[in-house]
Coordinates of C-alpha atoms and ligand atoms in Angstrom, one line a residue:
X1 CA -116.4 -11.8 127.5
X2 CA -117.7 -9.2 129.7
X3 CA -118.9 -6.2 128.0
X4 CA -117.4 -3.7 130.6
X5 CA -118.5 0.0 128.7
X6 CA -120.1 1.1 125.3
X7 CA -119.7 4.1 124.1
X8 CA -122.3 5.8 121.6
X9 CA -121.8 8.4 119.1
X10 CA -124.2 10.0 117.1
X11 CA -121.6 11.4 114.1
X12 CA -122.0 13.9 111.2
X13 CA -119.9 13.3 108.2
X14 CA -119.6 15.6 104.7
X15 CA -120.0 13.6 101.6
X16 CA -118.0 14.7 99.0
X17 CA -121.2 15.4 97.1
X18 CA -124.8 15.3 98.1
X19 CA -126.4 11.9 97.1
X20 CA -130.1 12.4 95.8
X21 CA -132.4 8.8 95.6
X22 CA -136.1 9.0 95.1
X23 CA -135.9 9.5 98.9
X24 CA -134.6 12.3 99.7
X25 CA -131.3 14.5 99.6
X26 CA -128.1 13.9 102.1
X27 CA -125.2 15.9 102.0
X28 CA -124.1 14.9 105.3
X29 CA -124.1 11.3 106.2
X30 CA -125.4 10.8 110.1
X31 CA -124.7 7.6 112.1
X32 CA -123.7 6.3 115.1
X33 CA -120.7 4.7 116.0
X34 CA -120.4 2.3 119.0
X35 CA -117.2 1.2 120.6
X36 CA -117.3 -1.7 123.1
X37 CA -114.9 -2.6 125.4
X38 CA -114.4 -6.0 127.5
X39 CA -111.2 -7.6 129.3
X40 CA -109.0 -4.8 127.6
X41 CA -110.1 -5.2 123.5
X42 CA -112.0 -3.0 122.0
X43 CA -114.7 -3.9 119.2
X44 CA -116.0 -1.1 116.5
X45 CA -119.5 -1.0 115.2
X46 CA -121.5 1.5 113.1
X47 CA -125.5 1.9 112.5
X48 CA -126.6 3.3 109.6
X49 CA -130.0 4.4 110.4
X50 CA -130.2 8.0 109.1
X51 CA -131.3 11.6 109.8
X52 CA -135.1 10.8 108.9
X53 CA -137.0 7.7 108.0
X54 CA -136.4 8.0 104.3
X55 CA -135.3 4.6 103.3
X56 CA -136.2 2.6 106.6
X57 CA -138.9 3.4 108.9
X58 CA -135.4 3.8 111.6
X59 CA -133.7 6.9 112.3
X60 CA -130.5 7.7 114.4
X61 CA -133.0 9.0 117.1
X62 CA -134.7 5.6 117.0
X63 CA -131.8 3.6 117.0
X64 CA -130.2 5.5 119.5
X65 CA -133.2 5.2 122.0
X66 CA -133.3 1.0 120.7
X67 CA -129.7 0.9 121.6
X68 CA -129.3 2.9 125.0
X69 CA -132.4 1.3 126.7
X70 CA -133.1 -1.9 124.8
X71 CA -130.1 -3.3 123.9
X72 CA -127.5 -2.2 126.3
X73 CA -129.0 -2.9 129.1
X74 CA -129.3 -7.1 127.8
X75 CA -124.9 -7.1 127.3
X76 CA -123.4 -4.6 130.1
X77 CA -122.0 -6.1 132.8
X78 CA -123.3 -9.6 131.8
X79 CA -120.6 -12.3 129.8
X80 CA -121.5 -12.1 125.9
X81 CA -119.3 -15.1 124.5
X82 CA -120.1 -14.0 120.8
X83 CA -122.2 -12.4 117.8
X84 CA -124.4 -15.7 118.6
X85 CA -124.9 -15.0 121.9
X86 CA -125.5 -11.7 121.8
X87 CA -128.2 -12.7 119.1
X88 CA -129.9 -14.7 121.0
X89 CA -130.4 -12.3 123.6
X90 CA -132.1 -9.9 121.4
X91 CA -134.1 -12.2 120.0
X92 CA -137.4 -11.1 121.6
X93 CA -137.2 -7.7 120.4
X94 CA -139.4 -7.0 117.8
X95 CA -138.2 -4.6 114.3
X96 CA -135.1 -2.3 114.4
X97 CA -132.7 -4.0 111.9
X98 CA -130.5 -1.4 111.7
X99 CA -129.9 -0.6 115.4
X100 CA -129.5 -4.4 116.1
X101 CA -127.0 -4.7 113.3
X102 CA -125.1 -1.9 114.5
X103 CA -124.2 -3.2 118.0
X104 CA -123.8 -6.8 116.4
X105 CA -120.9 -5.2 114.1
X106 CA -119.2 -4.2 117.4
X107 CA -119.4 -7.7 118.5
X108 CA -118.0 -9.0 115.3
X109 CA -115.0 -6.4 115.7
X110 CA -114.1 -7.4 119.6
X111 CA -114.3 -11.4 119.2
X112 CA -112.3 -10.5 116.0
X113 CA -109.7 -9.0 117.9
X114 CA -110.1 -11.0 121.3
X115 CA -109.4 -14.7 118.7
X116 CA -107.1 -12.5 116.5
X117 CA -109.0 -13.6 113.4
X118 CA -110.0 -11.6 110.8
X119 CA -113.7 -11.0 109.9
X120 CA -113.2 -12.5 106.4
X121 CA -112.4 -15.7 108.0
X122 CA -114.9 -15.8 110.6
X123 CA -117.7 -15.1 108.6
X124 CA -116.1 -18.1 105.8
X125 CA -114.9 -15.5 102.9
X126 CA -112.7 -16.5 100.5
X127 CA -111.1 -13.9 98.3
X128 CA -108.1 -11.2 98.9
X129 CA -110.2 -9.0 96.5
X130 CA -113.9 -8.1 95.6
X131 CA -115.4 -6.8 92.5
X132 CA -117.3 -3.4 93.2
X133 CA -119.3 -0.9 91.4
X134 CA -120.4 2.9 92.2
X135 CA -124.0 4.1 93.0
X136 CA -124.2 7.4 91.6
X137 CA -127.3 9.7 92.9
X138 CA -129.6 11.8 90.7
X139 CA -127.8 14.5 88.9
X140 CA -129.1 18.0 88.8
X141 CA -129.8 17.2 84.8
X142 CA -129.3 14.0 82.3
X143 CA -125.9 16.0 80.8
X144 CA -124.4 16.1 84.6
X145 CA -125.8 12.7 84.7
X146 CA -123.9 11.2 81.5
X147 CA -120.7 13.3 82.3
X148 CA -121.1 11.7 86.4
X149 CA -121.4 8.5 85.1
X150 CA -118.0 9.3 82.4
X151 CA -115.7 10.0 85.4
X152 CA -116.5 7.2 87.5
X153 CA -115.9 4.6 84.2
X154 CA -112.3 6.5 84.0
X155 CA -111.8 5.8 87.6
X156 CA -112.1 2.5 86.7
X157 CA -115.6 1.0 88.3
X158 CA -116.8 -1.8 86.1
X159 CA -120.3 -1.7 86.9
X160 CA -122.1 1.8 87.5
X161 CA -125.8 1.7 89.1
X162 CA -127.7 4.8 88.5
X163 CA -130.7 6.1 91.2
X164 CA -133.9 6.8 89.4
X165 CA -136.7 8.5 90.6
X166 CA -140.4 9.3 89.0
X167 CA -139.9 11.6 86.2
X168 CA -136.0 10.9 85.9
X169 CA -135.9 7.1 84.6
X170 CA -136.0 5.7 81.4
X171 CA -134.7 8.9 79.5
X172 CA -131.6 9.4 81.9
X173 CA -131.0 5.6 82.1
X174 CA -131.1 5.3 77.8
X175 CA -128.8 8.6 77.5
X176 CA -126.1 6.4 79.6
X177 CA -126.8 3.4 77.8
X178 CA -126.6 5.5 74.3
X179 CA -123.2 6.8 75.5
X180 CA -121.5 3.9 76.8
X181 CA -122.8 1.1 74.5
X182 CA -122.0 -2.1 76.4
X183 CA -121.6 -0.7 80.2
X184 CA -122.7 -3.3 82.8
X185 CA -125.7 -1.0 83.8
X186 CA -128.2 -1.2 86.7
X187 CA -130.7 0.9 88.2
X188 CA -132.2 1.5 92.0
X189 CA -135.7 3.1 92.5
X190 CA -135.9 2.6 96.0
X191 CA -139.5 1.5 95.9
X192 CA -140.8 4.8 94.8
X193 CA -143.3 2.8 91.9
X194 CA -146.1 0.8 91.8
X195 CA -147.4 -1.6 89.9
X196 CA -149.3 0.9 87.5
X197 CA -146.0 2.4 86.9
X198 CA -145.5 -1.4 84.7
X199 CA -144.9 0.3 81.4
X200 CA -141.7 2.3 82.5
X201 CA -140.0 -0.6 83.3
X202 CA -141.3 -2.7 80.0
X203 CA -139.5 0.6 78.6
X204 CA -136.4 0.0 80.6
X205 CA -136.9 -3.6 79.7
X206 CA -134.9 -2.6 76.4
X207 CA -132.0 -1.1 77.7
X208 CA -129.8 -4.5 78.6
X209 CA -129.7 -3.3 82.7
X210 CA -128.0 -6.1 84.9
X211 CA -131.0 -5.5 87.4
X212 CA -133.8 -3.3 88.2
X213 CA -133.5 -3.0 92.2
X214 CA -136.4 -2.5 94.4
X215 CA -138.9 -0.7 92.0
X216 CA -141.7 -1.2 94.3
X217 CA -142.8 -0.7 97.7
X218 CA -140.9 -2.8 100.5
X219 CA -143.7 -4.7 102.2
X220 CA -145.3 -5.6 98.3
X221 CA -143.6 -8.9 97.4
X222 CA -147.0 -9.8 95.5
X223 CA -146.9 -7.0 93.4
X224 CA -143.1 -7.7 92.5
X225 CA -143.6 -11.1 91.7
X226 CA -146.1 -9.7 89.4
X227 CA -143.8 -7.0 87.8
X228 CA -140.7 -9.5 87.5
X229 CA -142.9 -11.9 85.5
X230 CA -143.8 -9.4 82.4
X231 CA -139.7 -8.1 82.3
X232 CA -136.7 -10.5 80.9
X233 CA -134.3 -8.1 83.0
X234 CA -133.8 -9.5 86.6
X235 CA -135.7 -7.8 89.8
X236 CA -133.7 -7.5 92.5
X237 CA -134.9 -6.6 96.1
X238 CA -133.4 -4.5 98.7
X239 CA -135.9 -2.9 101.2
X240 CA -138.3 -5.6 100.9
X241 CA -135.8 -8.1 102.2
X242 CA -135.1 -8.2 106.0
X243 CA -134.1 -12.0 107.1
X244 CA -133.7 -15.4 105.6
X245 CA -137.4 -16.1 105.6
X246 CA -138.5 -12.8 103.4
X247 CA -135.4 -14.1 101.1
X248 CA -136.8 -17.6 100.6
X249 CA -140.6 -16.2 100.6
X250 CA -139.4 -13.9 97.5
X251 CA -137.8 -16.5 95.5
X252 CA -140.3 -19.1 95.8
X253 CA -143.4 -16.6 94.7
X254 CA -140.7 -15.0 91.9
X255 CA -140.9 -11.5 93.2
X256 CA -137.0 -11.1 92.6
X257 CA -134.4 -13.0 90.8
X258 CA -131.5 -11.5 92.8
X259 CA -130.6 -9.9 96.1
X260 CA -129.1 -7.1 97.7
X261 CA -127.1 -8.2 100.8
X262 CA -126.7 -5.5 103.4
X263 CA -125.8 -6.5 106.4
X264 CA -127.5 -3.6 108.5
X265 CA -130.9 -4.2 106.4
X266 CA -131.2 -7.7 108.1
X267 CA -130.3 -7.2 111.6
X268 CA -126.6 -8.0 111.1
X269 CA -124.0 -10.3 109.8
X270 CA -125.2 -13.5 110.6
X271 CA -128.5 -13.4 109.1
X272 CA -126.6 -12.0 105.7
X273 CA -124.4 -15.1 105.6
X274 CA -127.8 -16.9 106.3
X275 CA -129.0 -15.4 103.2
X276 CA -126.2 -16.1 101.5
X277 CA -126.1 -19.6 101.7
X278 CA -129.8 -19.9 100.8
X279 CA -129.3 -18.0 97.9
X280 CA -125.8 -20.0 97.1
X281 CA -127.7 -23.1 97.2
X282 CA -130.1 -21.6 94.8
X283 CA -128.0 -20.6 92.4
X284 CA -129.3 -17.0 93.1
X285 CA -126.7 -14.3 92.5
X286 CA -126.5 -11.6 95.5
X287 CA -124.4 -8.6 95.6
X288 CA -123.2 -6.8 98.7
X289 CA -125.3 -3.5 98.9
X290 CA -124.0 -0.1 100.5
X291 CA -125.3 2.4 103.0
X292 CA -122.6 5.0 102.8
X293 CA -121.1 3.8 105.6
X294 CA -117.6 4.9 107.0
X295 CA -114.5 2.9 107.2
X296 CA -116.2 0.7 109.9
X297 CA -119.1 -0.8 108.5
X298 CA -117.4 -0.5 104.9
X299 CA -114.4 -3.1 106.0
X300 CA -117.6 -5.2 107.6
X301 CA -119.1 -5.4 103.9
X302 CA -115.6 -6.0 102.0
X303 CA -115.6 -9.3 104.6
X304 CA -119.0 -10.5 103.4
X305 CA -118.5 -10.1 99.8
X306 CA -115.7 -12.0 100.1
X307 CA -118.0 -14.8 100.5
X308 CA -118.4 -17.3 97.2
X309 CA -122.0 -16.4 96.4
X310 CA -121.3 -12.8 95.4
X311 CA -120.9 -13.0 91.7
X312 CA -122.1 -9.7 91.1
X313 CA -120.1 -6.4 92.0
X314 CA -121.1 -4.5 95.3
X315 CA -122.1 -1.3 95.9
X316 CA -118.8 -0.7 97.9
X317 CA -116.8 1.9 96.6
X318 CA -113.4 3.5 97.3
X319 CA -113.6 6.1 100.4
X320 CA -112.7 9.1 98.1
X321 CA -116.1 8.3 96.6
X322 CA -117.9 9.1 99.9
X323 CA -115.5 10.8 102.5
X324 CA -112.7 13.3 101.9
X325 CA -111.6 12.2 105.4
X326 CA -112.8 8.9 106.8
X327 CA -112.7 7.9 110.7
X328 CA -111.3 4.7 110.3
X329 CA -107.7 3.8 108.5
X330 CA -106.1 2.8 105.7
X331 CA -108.5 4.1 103.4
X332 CA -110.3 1.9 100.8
X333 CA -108.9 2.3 97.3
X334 CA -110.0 1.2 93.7
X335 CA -107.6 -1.7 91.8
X336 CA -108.4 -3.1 88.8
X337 CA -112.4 -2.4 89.3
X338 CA -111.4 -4.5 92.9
X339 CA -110.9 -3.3 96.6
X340 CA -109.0 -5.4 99.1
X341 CA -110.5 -7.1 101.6
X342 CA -109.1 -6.2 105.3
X343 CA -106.5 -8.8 106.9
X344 CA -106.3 -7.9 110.0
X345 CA -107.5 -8.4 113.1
X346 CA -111.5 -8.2 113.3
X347 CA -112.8 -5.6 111.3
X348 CA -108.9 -4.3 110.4
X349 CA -109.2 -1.0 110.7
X350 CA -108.0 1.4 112.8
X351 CA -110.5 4.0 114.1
X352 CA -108.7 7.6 113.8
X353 CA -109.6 9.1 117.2
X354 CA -109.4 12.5 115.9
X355 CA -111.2 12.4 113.1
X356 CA -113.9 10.6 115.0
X357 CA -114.2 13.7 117.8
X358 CA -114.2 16.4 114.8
X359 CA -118.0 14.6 113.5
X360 CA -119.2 13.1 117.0
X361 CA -122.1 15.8 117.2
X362 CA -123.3 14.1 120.7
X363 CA -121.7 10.8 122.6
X364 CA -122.3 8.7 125.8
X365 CA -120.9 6.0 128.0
X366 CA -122.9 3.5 129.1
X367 CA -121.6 1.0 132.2
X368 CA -123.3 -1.4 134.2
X369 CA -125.4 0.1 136.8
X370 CA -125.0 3.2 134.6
X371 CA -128.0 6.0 134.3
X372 CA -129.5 5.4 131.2
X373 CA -128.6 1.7 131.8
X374 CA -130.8 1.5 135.4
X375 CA -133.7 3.9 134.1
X376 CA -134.5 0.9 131.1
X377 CA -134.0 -2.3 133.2
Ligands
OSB401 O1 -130.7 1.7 98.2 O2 -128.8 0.9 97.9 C1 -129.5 1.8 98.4 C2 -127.3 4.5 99.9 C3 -128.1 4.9 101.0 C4 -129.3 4.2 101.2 C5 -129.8 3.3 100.3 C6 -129.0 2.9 99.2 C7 -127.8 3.6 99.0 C8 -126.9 3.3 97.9 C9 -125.4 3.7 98.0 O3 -127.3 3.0 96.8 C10 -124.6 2.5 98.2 C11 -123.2 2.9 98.7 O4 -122.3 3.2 97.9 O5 -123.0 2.8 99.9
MG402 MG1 -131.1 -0.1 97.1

């Protein structure tokens, strides 16, 4: 196909409620969105790199620059037949999962739409409907905590991961435990420990959590390896996992027992079905994590958890949870602690122009032979 025009939009977007991790605060969730077009389809994408380099080294300034005059100028005007091929033009570019991953999404969306297959069955998922959970963000105090943590149960989310942070762990995490007895539980440090640190999680080691995810730093698989063998609760690893090869590298030393699949974190889709099927083959349960993202990259993550190896619930909640108005359409929703996986064409969503313009806060067009397009060639 040839990619004829893509358009970049760095957007702003209110959460319903700031979301506090170890690594900062966000009350507003920035992105970009990218919208190719080629031979009359249209293909949606969305990188979640955020305002400052908080839980990856990337930012939307990074990614925007990686995008406009790295990656653009290897698709416009030139025939991409697919996600593969547009893969293996980037190959040679070192770093920058997220900005990679982003444009990939968009490629997903148009050969989606261009076949008239949906993502779910390109990418070889296989259920209508996948089990999810909520991440809630540190609370202003343990009672806010326990009382967050109520309301999302009476929504109805089976499994409820909590954020900790130094100085707010194993105190908040038992006051949940001690008021909901048997809640499937899990916690998400976001690598702000370190191996010294080994006695709070022997202390949280007690409190029957599903998984303890990322407790240390991301580029410290030795150290993990070391942590996961003192604890009987399972290590999982987000940050520290960015391809196939860092997945198999982590199982075979034992830094982790499970992973966290997000497709943005390892340079796209493909590379999280690669994961997938190492872990499936392994009998290593991964779940399908969450960035926040909008309508767009949320349908992307609904398709991949449809796939067989995601036994655990993901981190993909309703779009009330996040948004009180999403850009994209029909809105996720929460049934029977379960969210439907998107039929239609591509990513199946429809991107609500409107809503879009209202939290673009800056947007460009890039076309062969373009500006930005000539200055990075
Ligand atoms: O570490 O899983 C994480 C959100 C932003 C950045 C990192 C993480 C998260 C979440 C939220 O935990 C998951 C979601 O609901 O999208
Ligand atoms: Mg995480």
């Amino acid at each position: 196909m040839r990619i004829e025009r893509l358009e970049m939009r760095h957007v702003s977007m209110p959460l319903v409620a700031p979301f506090e991790t170890s690594f900062g605060v966000e009350q507003d969730r920035e992105a970009i969105i990218l919208r190719l077009d080629s031979e009359g389809v249209t293909g949606w994408g969305e990188c979640v790199a955020g305002g400052w380099p908080g839980y990856s080294y990337e930012t939307v300034q990074t990614a925007w620059h990686m995008i406009q005059d790295h990656l653009a100028p290897l698709i416009l005007g030139q025939e991409v037949e697919d996600p593969s091929d547009y893969r293996q033009r980037i190959a040679h570019l070192k770093g920058h999962p997220l900005a990679k991953a982003g444009l990939e999404l968009a490629f997903w969306d148009l050969a989606g739409r261009a076949a008239d297959r949906s993502l779910m069955s390109m990418l070889g998922g296989q259920r209508q409907r996948v089990a999810v959970g909520v991440s809630i963000g540190i609370q202003p105090s343990r009672g806010e905590l326990v009382e967050m943590v109520e309301a999302y149960v009476e929504m109805g989310y089976p499994r409820i991961k909590l954020k900790i942070k130094p100085g707010r762990d194993v105190a908040d995490v038992r006051a949940v435990r001690q008021a909901f007895g048997e809640l499937p539980l899990q916690v998400d440090a976001n690598s702000a420990y370190s191996l010294d640190d080994a006695e709070i999680f022997d202390a949280m080691d007690d409190l029957g959590l599903l998984l303890i995810e990322q407790p240390l730093a991301e580029d410290d698989l030795v150290d993990h390896a070391k942590l996961q063998a003192r604890l009987k609760t399972p290590l999982c690893l987000d940050e520290s996992i960015l391809s196939a090869r860092h997945a198999r590298q982590a199982l075979e030393i034992g830094a982790c027992r499970v992973i966290n699949i997000k497709p943005a974190r390892v340079s796209g889709l493909r590379e999280a079905v690669a994961i997938h099927d190492l872990c499936w083959a392994q009998e290593v349960p991964v779940w399908c994590g969450g960035m926040l993202e909008t309508g767009i990259g949320r349908a992307a993550n609904l398709a991949l958890a449809s796939l067989p190896g995601f036994t655990l619930p993901g981190d993909i909640s309703a779009t009330e949870r996040y948004y009180r108005q999403d850009i994209a359409e029909p809105a996720f929703v929460l049934e029977d602690g379960m969210i439907k996986v998107p039929q239609g064409k591509g990513l199946g969503i429809e991107v609500i122009q409107d809503a879009l313009d209202k939290v673009t806060v800056r947007s460009t067009i890039l076309q062969p032979g373009s500006k930005a397009n000539r200055r990075a060639s």
